[in-house]
XYZ file of C-alpha atoms in Angstrom:
148
model
C 11.028 -8.826 25.492
C 8.884 -11.749 26.595
C 6.946 -12.234 29.827
C 5.351 -15.428 31.100
C 2.314 -14.556 33.228
C 0.848 -16.927 35.815
C -2.716 -17.159 37.105
C -3.829 -17.048 40.766
C -2.940 -20.763 41.106
C 0.624 -19.980 39.993
C 0.149 -21.843 36.699
C 1.489 -20.512 33.415
C -1.479 -18.675 31.890
C -0.218 -16.547 29.001
C 2.884 -15.106 27.439
C 3.248 -11.571 26.121
C 5.983 -10.167 23.977
C 7.256 -7.169 22.108
C 10.035 -6.790 19.578
C 11.500 -4.276 17.170
C 13.489 -4.652 13.979
C 15.227 -2.485 11.442
C 17.087 -3.011 8.232
C 18.980 -1.244 5.502
C 19.942 -2.331 2.017
C 22.000 -0.251 -0.365
C 22.676 -1.926 -3.699
C 23.703 -0.672 -7.124
C 20.116 -0.471 -8.439
C 18.031 0.366 -5.353
C 18.132 1.083 -1.652
C 15.656 0.330 1.109
C 15.230 1.031 4.804
C 12.700 -0.563 7.145
C 11.691 -0.427 10.777
C 9.175 -2.607 12.505
C 7.590 -3.402 15.825
C 5.462 -6.249 17.113
C 3.444 -7.049 20.195
C 1.524 -10.204 20.996
C -0.224 -12.259 23.650
C -0.703 -16.017 23.594
C -3.256 -17.176 26.178
C -4.543 -20.638 26.975
C -1.341 -22.082 28.412
C -3.093 -23.751 31.353
C -3.627 -27.485 31.114
C -7.410 -27.039 31.342
C -7.578 -24.637 28.373
C -8.744 -26.343 25.182
C -7.368 -23.685 22.832
C -4.605 -21.153 22.504
C -5.824 -17.594 21.893
C -3.478 -15.310 19.973
C -3.761 -11.539 19.672
C -1.103 -9.291 18.247
C 0.051 -6.628 15.869
C 3.036 -6.092 13.589
C 3.801 -2.692 12.070
C 6.460 -2.063 9.415
C 7.413 1.264 7.883
C 9.788 1.445 4.967
C 11.215 3.423 2.096
C 12.345 2.042 -1.255
C 14.358 4.137 -3.709
C 15.306 3.135 -7.234
C 18.692 4.308 -8.498
C 17.901 3.737 -12.181
C 15.644 5.268 -14.827
C 13.144 7.608 -13.133
C 14.542 6.968 -9.650
C 11.111 6.218 -8.230
C 10.568 6.197 -4.492
C 7.922 4.597 -2.308
C 7.098 5.011 1.366
C 4.785 2.445 2.921
C 3.403 1.381 6.255
C 2.116 -2.159 6.694
C 0.062 -3.195 9.716
C -1.027 -6.777 10.415
C -3.427 -7.158 13.334
C -4.554 -10.587 14.560
C -7.571 -10.804 16.876
C -8.721 -13.851 18.856
C -7.020 -16.429 16.647
C -8.007 -19.677 18.351
C -5.981 -22.856 17.883
C -7.500 -26.116 19.100
C -4.846 -27.787 21.253
C -5.810 -31.393 20.527
C -6.391 -30.993 16.777
C -3.625 -28.374 16.328
C -5.865 -26.463 13.914
C -7.134 -22.906 13.711
C -10.810 -22.804 14.664
C -11.619 -19.089 14.461
C -10.254 -15.575 14.544
C -9.699 -12.527 12.384
C -6.833 -10.572 10.923
C -6.629 -7.233 9.168
C -3.801 -6.267 6.847
C -3.466 -2.599 5.937
C -0.877 -1.106 3.592
C -0.750 2.645 3.136
C 1.755 5.013 1.608
C 2.735 6.703 -1.610
C 4.951 6.264 -4.630
C 6.409 8.832 -6.969
C 5.144 6.862 -9.957
C 1.651 5.715 -8.916
C 0.622 8.059 -6.112
C -1.293 6.970 -3.052
C -1.366 3.366 -1.820
C -4.337 2.362 0.335
C -4.998 -1.363 0.648
C -6.949 -3.279 3.294
C -7.728 -6.980 3.548
C -9.891 -8.509 6.282
C -9.449 -12.221 6.975
C -11.812 -14.494 8.884
C -10.505 -17.893 9.942
C -12.977 -20.775 10.125
C -13.012 -24.222 11.679
C -12.864 -25.788 8.201
C -9.156 -25.124 7.674
C -9.900 -22.110 5.531
C -9.769 -18.347 5.766
C -12.109 -15.989 3.935
C -10.880 -12.546 2.981
C -11.988 -9.535 1.017
C -9.751 -7.332 -1.099
C -11.253 -4.249 -2.707
C -14.744 -5.691 -2.330
C -13.939 -9.088 -3.898
C -14.296 -12.133 -1.609
C -11.809 -15.005 -1.666
C -11.220 -18.219 0.288
C -7.781 -19.689 0.967
C -7.157 -23.282 2.037
C -4.677 -22.995 4.918
C -3.157 -26.425 4.186
C -2.672 -26.188 0.429
C -2.508 -22.414 -0.047
C -5.071 -22.667 -2.867
C -7.072 -19.464 -3.317
C -10.489 -19.259 -4.975
C -13.166 -16.616 -5.354
C -16.020 -17.059 -2.891
């Protein structure tokens, strides 16, 4: 579902949306089921706005089951939350914003899964993120990752 919202001057101001998804795979060696939901808002649609502002969240829950050897199973939930991601309209580049990725769950083989990464987008075409206390920088054009 998508909604275009107008401001008091009847100009397109922002668009909001929600969606859901689900999937199932059942093969000879493993099976998997997934459900997901997303919501977002893109603001800055007026001609006078210099940047688009994006906020949103995607949540996916899934189960994976092996049909071979130990028949391991995992259940995970992944949440990606984007906050105030600003895109300069004239340059078409990300200038700032944050995102948090969280993966939680459990596996029969390895136990509890608890992973969080915080990303900070900068005006230099890069994003800095921390995983388990280690800081990294990724170049958004090349995909190259280096320790900070």
